[in-house]
C-alpha cells in the first residue's frame, strides 16, 4: 500500500493567516491526490481533486499543488469555518489510502 | 443532488457479522463512472477504505479486510450493502458510504453522514 504522510499533525493559526499543509506519498502518485475537510461529527468534504482542481462550490482561498510524491494544501486567508481536520488521499494505486490528518486549530 | 444514507445496527456483538446498507437518492446507482464505497474511521483516528462495488457488481476490497468483507448491490432499490464478519472491538468505528469518481480522478465526492457501530457484548 502507498503510505500518505501529512505534516504537521496539527497547526494553530488565527483568522486571516495563511496555512499550508503538506502530504507526502511513499511512492510517486502523479497527480492522483485529493484533499478533504472534516469537521467534528461530520463526513469528509471534497475540497481539491487531481492535486490542484477546486471542487465546485469550494471557496477560492483553498488551493492545492504538487505532483509525484509531494503535495500541499494552502488556505490563503483562514476563516472561522475553516477550523477542521484536513486529509489527503491517493487514488493512483489500489487500495486508495488516506493521510493521518492535519488538525487546524484556533490560536 | 446525490445523497447517501447509511442504516443498520449500532451495536454488534463480538464474533458476529456487521451489516450496513447505504441508500442512494438523487441519482441512480446504475449510472456509469462511479464506484460505491465503504470507508470507516476509528474513534479519533484517520480514514480507512474498506472496499467498493460497481453497479454491475464488480467488487474490490482492501486486502487487510478482504477475508471478512462482502459488499453487494441492489440496483432495484438503489442500495448497496456491507457485511463484515467475525467482528472484534477493533472494528468499532464510524462507517461511511461514499461515491468514488472512478473514471476521472478517484475522489470520493458524496458521502453519507456516517453511522457509529460499536462492537461490544
mmCIF file of C-alpha atoms in Angstrom:
data_model
loop_
_atom_site.group_PDB
_atom_site.id
_atom_site.type_symbol
_atom_site.label_atom_id
_atom_site.label_comp_id
_atom_site.label_asym_id
_atom_site.label_seq_id
_atom_site.Cartn_x
_atom_site.Cartn_y
_atom_site.Cartn_z
ATOM 1 C CA UNK A 1 0.000 0.000 0.000
ATOM 2 C CA UNK A 2 1.077 3.578 -0.614
ATOM 3 C CA UNK A 3 1.621 5.395 2.684
ATOM 4 C CA UNK A 4 0.463 9.000 2.887
ATOM 5 C CA UNK A 5 2.201 11.156 5.497
ATOM 6 C CA UNK A 6 0.817 14.546 6.437
ATOM 7 C CA UNK A 7 2.601 17.291 8.270
ATOM 8 C CA UNK A 8 2.147 18.910 10.598
ATOM 9 C CA UNK A 9 -0.318 16.766 12.531
ATOM 10 C CA UNK A 10 -1.768 19.949 13.970
ATOM 11 C CA UNK A 11 -1.348 23.661 13.457
ATOM 12 C CA UNK A 12 -2.572 26.635 15.453
ATOM 13 C CA UNK A 13 -3.478 29.688 13.427
ATOM 14 C CA UNK A 14 -5.502 32.865 13.587
ATOM 15 C CA UNK A 15 -8.274 34.121 11.344
ATOM 16 C CA UNK A 16 -6.667 35.729 8.316
ATOM 17 C CA UNK A 17 -3.497 33.640 8.462
ATOM 18 C CA UNK A 18 -2.149 31.660 5.534
ATOM 19 C CA UNK A 19 -1.924 27.967 6.341
ATOM 20 C CA UNK A 20 -0.030 25.322 4.388
ATOM 21 C CA UNK A 21 -0.353 21.572 4.915
ATOM 22 C CA UNK A 22 1.944 19.011 3.342
ATOM 23 C CA UNK A 23 1.214 15.478 2.187
ATOM 24 C CA UNK A 24 3.951 13.082 1.095
ATOM 25 C CA UNK A 25 3.373 9.780 -0.687
ATOM 26 C CA UNK A 26 5.656 6.787 -0.134
ATOM 27 C CA UNK A 27 5.945 6.438 -3.907
ATOM 28 C CA UNK A 28 5.039 8.538 -6.917
ATOM 29 C CA UNK A 29 1.334 9.057 -7.499
ATOM 30 C CA UNK A 30 1.468 11.532 -10.377
ATOM 31 C CA UNK A 31 -1.357 13.986 -9.597
ATOM 32 C CA UNK A 32 -3.831 11.460 -8.201
ATOM 33 C CA UNK A 33 -4.237 13.345 -4.950
ATOM 34 C CA UNK A 34 -7.378 14.595 -3.256
ATOM 35 C CA UNK A 35 -7.850 16.836 -0.226
ATOM 36 C CA UNK A 36 -10.806 16.652 2.174
ATOM 37 C CA UNK A 37 -12.009 18.775 5.067
ATOM 38 C CA UNK A 38 -13.704 17.140 8.030
ATOM 39 C CA UNK A 39 -15.478 18.866 10.885
ATOM 40 C CA UNK A 40 -16.334 17.082 14.151
ATOM 41 C CA UNK A 41 -19.206 14.653 13.777
ATOM 42 C CA UNK A 42 -19.438 15.205 10.026
ATOM 43 C CA UNK A 43 -18.374 13.308 6.930
ATOM 44 C CA UNK A 44 -15.326 14.461 4.988
ATOM 45 C CA UNK A 45 -15.960 17.072 2.308
ATOM 46 C CA UNK A 46 -14.120 17.058 -1.014
ATOM 47 C CA UNK A 47 -12.061 20.240 -1.494
ATOM 48 C CA UNK A 48 -9.394 19.622 -4.126
ATOM 49 C CA UNK A 49 -9.026 16.797 -6.641
ATOM 50 C CA UNK A 50 -6.299 15.897 -9.116
ATOM 51 C CA UNK A 51 -3.847 17.743 -6.852
ATOM 52 C CA UNK A 52 -4.938 21.247 -7.814
ATOM 53 C CA UNK A 53 -8.506 21.299 -9.150
ATOM 54 C CA UNK A 54 -11.031 23.065 -6.937
ATOM 55 C CA UNK A 55 -14.251 21.150 -6.352
ATOM 56 C CA UNK A 56 -17.378 23.071 -7.326
ATOM 57 C CA UNK A 57 -18.623 25.278 -4.511
ATOM 58 C CA UNK A 58 -15.351 25.327 -2.584
ATOM 59 C CA UNK A 59 -14.033 28.837 -1.823
ATOM 60 C CA UNK A 60 -11.076 30.004 -3.888
ATOM 61 C CA UNK A 61 -8.970 30.601 -0.771
ATOM 62 C CA UNK A 62 -8.273 26.856 -0.911
ATOM 63 C CA UNK A 63 -5.606 25.745 -3.363
ATOM 64 C CA UNK A 64 -3.549 22.642 -3.980
ATOM 65 C CA UNK A 65 -0.269 21.946 -5.697
ATOM 66 C CA UNK A 66 2.279 19.224 -6.261
ATOM 67 C CA UNK A 67 2.906 16.067 -8.221
ATOM 68 C CA UNK A 68 4.817 12.854 -7.787
ATOM 69 C CA UNK A 69 5.351 12.428 -4.065
ATOM 70 C CA UNK A 70 4.984 15.901 -2.539
ATOM 71 C CA UNK A 71 1.770 17.892 -2.309
ATOM 72 C CA UNK A 72 0.492 20.933 -0.466
ATOM 73 C CA UNK A 73 -2.881 22.336 0.508
ATOM 74 C CA UNK A 74 -2.953 26.056 1.186
ATOM 75 C CA UNK A 75 -5.611 28.237 2.734
ATOM 76 C CA UNK A 76 -4.806 31.802 1.771
ATOM 77 C CA UNK A 77 -6.758 33.613 4.494
ATOM 78 C CA UNK A 78 -8.114 31.386 7.217
ATOM 79 C CA UNK A 79 -11.786 31.875 8.025
ATOM 80 C CA UNK A 80 -13.633 30.772 11.192
ATOM 81 C CA UNK A 81 -15.368 27.986 9.295
ATOM 82 C CA UNK A 82 -12.015 26.545 8.155
ATOM 83 C CA UNK A 83 -11.053 25.225 11.573
ATOM 84 C CA UNK A 84 -11.254 21.499 10.923
ATOM 85 C CA UNK A 85 -9.160 18.439 10.152
ATOM 86 C CA UNK A 86 -7.787 18.015 6.648
ATOM 87 C CA UNK A 87 -6.947 14.699 4.968
ATOM 88 C CA UNK A 88 -5.156 13.812 1.769
ATOM 89 C CA UNK A 89 -5.971 10.670 -0.236
ATOM 90 C CA UNK A 90 -4.175 8.977 -3.104
ATOM 91 C CA UNK A 91 -6.027 7.336 -5.975
ATOM 92 C CA UNK A 92 -3.021 6.256 -8.024
ATOM 93 C CA UNK A 93 -2.757 2.711 -6.730
ATOM 94 C CA UNK A 94 -5.064 0.150 -5.218
ATOM 95 C CA UNK A 95 -6.103 0.356 -2.421
ATOM 96 C CA UNK A 96 -6.875 4.051 -2.008
ATOM 97 C CA UNK A 97 -5.190 5.343 1.139
ATOM 98 C CA UNK A 98 -5.514 8.434 3.295
ATOM 99 C CA UNK A 99 -3.097 10.541 5.258
ATOM 100 C CA UNK A 100 -3.324 10.707 9.025
ATOM 101 C CA UNK A 101 -4.877 14.150 9.047
ATOM 102 C CA UNK A 102 -3.889 17.694 9.998
ATOM 103 C CA UNK A 103 -5.970 19.495 12.571
ATOM 104 C CA UNK A 104 -6.196 23.253 12.090
ATOM 105 C CA UNK A 105 -6.902 24.832 15.456
ATOM 106 C CA UNK A 106 -7.617 28.339 16.626
ATOM 107 C CA UNK A 107 -4.603 30.123 18.097
ATOM 108 C CA UNK B 1 -28.115 16.455 -5.583
ATOM 109 C CA UNK B 2 -26.909 12.966 -4.767
ATOM 110 C CA UNK B 3 -27.443 11.887 -1.159
ATOM 111 C CA UNK B 4 -26.284 8.777 0.640
ATOM 112 C CA UNK B 5 -27.666 7.435 3.903
ATOM 113 C CA UNK B 6 -26.290 4.587 5.979
ATOM 114 C CA UNK B 7 -28.556 2.356 8.048
ATOM 115 C CA UNK B 8 -28.073 -0.642 10.285
ATOM 116 C CA UNK B 9 -27.489 -1.723 13.885
ATOM 117 C CA UNK B 10 -25.331 0.496 16.035
ATOM 118 C CA UNK B 11 -24.293 -2.337 18.316
ATOM 119 C CA UNK B 12 -22.873 -5.689 17.246
ATOM 120 C CA UNK B 13 -21.602 -8.486 19.464
ATOM 121 C CA UNK B 14 -18.053 -9.810 19.088
ATOM 122 C CA UNK B 15 -17.693 -12.634 16.545
ATOM 123 C CA UNK B 16 -20.948 -11.662 14.832
ATOM 124 C CA UNK B 17 -21.444 -10.027 11.436
ATOM 125 C CA UNK B 18 -21.777 -6.274 10.999
ATOM 126 C CA UNK B 19 -24.361 -5.411 8.343
ATOM 127 C CA UNK B 20 -24.975 -1.940 6.926
ATOM 128 C CA UNK B 21 -26.946 -0.610 3.987
ATOM 129 C CA UNK B 22 -26.431 2.605 2.051
ATOM 130 C CA UNK B 23 -29.414 4.101 0.264
ATOM 131 C CA UNK B 24 -28.650 6.442 -2.621
ATOM 132 C CA UNK B 25 -31.083 9.178 -3.614
ATOM 133 C CA UNK B 26 -30.950 11.971 -6.154
ATOM 134 C CA UNK B 27 -29.158 9.792 -8.659
ATOM 135 C CA UNK B 28 -29.050 6.254 -9.982
ATOM 136 C CA UNK B 29 -26.577 3.774 -8.593
ATOM 137 C CA UNK B 30 -26.541 2.303 -12.112
ATOM 138 C CA UNK B 31 -25.056 5.405 -13.687
ATOM 139 C CA UNK B 32 -21.610 4.745 -15.065
ATOM 140 C CA UNK B 33 -18.368 6.283 -13.942
ATOM 141 C CA UNK B 34 -18.693 5.627 -10.250
ATOM 142 C CA UNK B 35 -17.878 3.013 -7.674
ATOM 143 C CA UNK B 36 -19.865 2.803 -4.466
ATOM 144 C CA UNK B 37 -17.624 2.577 -1.438
ATOM 145 C CA UNK B 38 -17.452 1.869 2.245
ATOM 146 C CA UNK B 39 -14.936 3.758 4.373
ATOM 147 C CA UNK B 40 -14.516 3.657 8.131
ATOM 148 C CA UNK B 41 -12.993 5.881 10.772
ATOM 149 C CA UNK B 42 -11.939 4.546 14.137
ATOM 150 C CA UNK B 43 -12.738 6.922 17.019
ATOM 151 C CA UNK B 44 -10.412 9.900 16.877
ATOM 152 C CA UNK B 45 -8.415 8.346 14.046
ATOM 153 C CA UNK B 46 -7.963 8.596 10.290
ATOM 154 C CA UNK B 47 -9.873 7.109 7.388
ATOM 155 C CA UNK B 48 -9.641 3.518 6.148
ATOM 156 C CA UNK B 49 -11.075 2.412 2.810
ATOM 157 C CA UNK B 50 -12.911 -0.898 3.118
ATOM 158 C CA UNK B 51 -13.988 -1.646 -0.415
ATOM 159 C CA UNK B 52 -16.230 -0.708 -3.313
ATOM 160 C CA UNK B 53 -18.649 -2.122 -5.818
ATOM 161 C CA UNK B 54 -19.699 -1.126 -9.295
ATOM 162 C CA UNK B 55 -23.321 -1.062 -10.385
ATOM 163 C CA UNK B 56 -22.667 -4.284 -12.292
ATOM 164 C CA UNK B 57 -21.484 -5.987 -9.137
ATOM 165 C CA UNK B 58 -17.704 -5.947 -9.574
ATOM 166 C CA UNK B 59 -16.097 -5.699 -6.155
ATOM 167 C CA UNK B 60 -12.720 -4.616 -4.837
ATOM 168 C CA UNK B 61 -11.740 -4.991 -1.205
ATOM 169 C CA UNK B 62 -8.940 -3.711 0.963
ATOM 170 C CA UNK B 63 -6.530 -6.655 1.281
ATOM 171 C CA UNK B 64 -6.329 -6.024 5.024
ATOM 172 C CA UNK B 65 -10.037 -6.818 5.395
ATOM 173 C CA UNK B 66 -10.726 -8.925 2.326
ATOM 174 C CA UNK B 67 -11.246 -12.213 4.138
ATOM 175 C CA UNK B 68 -14.087 -10.732 6.197
ATOM 176 C CA UNK B 69 -15.772 -8.265 3.816
ATOM 177 C CA UNK B 70 -18.655 -8.677 1.399
ATOM 178 C CA UNK B 71 -20.173 -5.744 -0.498
ATOM 179 C CA UNK B 72 -23.296 -6.218 -2.577
ATOM 180 C CA UNK B 73 -25.591 -4.012 -4.647
ATOM 181 C CA UNK B 74 -29.340 -3.911 -5.224
ATOM 182 C CA UNK B 75 -29.933 -1.636 -8.190
ATOM 183 C CA UNK B 76 -33.718 -2.037 -7.937
ATOM 184 C CA UNK B 77 -33.623 -0.383 -4.518
ATOM 185 C CA UNK B 78 -30.714 1.952 -5.345
ATOM 186 C CA UNK B 79 -28.821 0.495 -2.408
ATOM 187 C CA UNK B 80 -25.527 -1.176 -1.664
ATOM 188 C CA UNK B 81 -24.561 -3.074 1.450
ATOM 189 C CA UNK B 82 -21.606 -4.040 3.611
ATOM 190 C CA UNK B 83 -21.121 -7.203 5.608
ATOM 191 C CA UNK B 84 -18.104 -7.569 7.878
ATOM 192 C CA UNK B 85 -17.808 -10.931 9.597
ATOM 193 C CA UNK B 86 -16.155 -12.054 12.815
ATOM 194 C CA UNK B 87 -16.039 -8.575 14.271
ATOM 195 C CA UNK B 88 -13.971 -7.593 17.283
ATOM 196 C CA UNK B 89 -13.659 -4.411 19.304
ATOM 197 C CA UNK B 90 -11.131 -3.230 16.724
ATOM 198 C CA UNK B 91 -13.990 -2.909 14.240
ATOM 199 C CA UNK B 92 -15.688 -0.249 16.365
ATOM 200 C CA UNK B 93 -15.770 2.779 14.089
ATOM 201 C CA UNK B 94 -17.902 5.258 12.211
ATOM 202 C CA UNK B 95 -18.791 3.663 8.891
ATOM 203 C CA UNK B 96 -19.354 5.873 5.865
ATOM 204 C CA UNK B 97 -20.689 5.055 2.440
ATOM 205 C CA UNK B 98 -19.398 7.219 -0.376
ATOM 206 C CA UNK B 99 -19.337 7.586 -4.140
ATOM 207 C CA UNK B 100 -15.992 7.392 -5.928
ATOM 208 C CA UNK B 101 -15.390 9.089 -9.269
ATOM 209 C CA UNK B 102 -13.504 6.110 -10.581
ATOM 210 C CA UNK B 103 -13.265 7.139 -14.244
ATOM 211 C CA UNK B 104 -11.952 10.635 -13.583
ATOM 212 C CA UNK B 105 -9.891 11.443 -10.509
ATOM 213 C CA UNK B 106 -10.588 8.747 -7.928
ATOM 214 C CA UNK B 107 -12.078 11.194 -5.444
ATOM 215 C CA UNK B 108 -14.932 10.476 -3.084
ATOM 216 C CA UNK B 109 -17.358 13.278 -3.903
ATOM 217 C CA UNK B 110 -20.505 12.343 -1.999
ATOM 218 C CA UNK B 111 -20.591 10.808 1.467
ATOM 219 C CA UNK B 112 -23.250 9.597 3.844
ATOM 220 C CA UNK B 113 -23.421 11.168 7.285
ATOM 221 C CA UNK B 114 -21.768 8.123 8.832
ATOM 222 C CA UNK B 115 -23.025 5.643 11.380
ATOM 223 C CA UNK B 116 -21.234 4.593 14.541
ATOM 224 C CA UNK B 117 -21.003 0.857 15.001
ATOM 225 C CA UNK B 118 -19.845 -0.374 18.392
ATOM 226 C CA UNK B 119 -18.676 -3.945 18.872
ATOM 227 C CA UNK B 120 -19.392 -4.989 22.416
ATOM 228 C CA UNK B 121 -21.055 -7.795 24.310
#
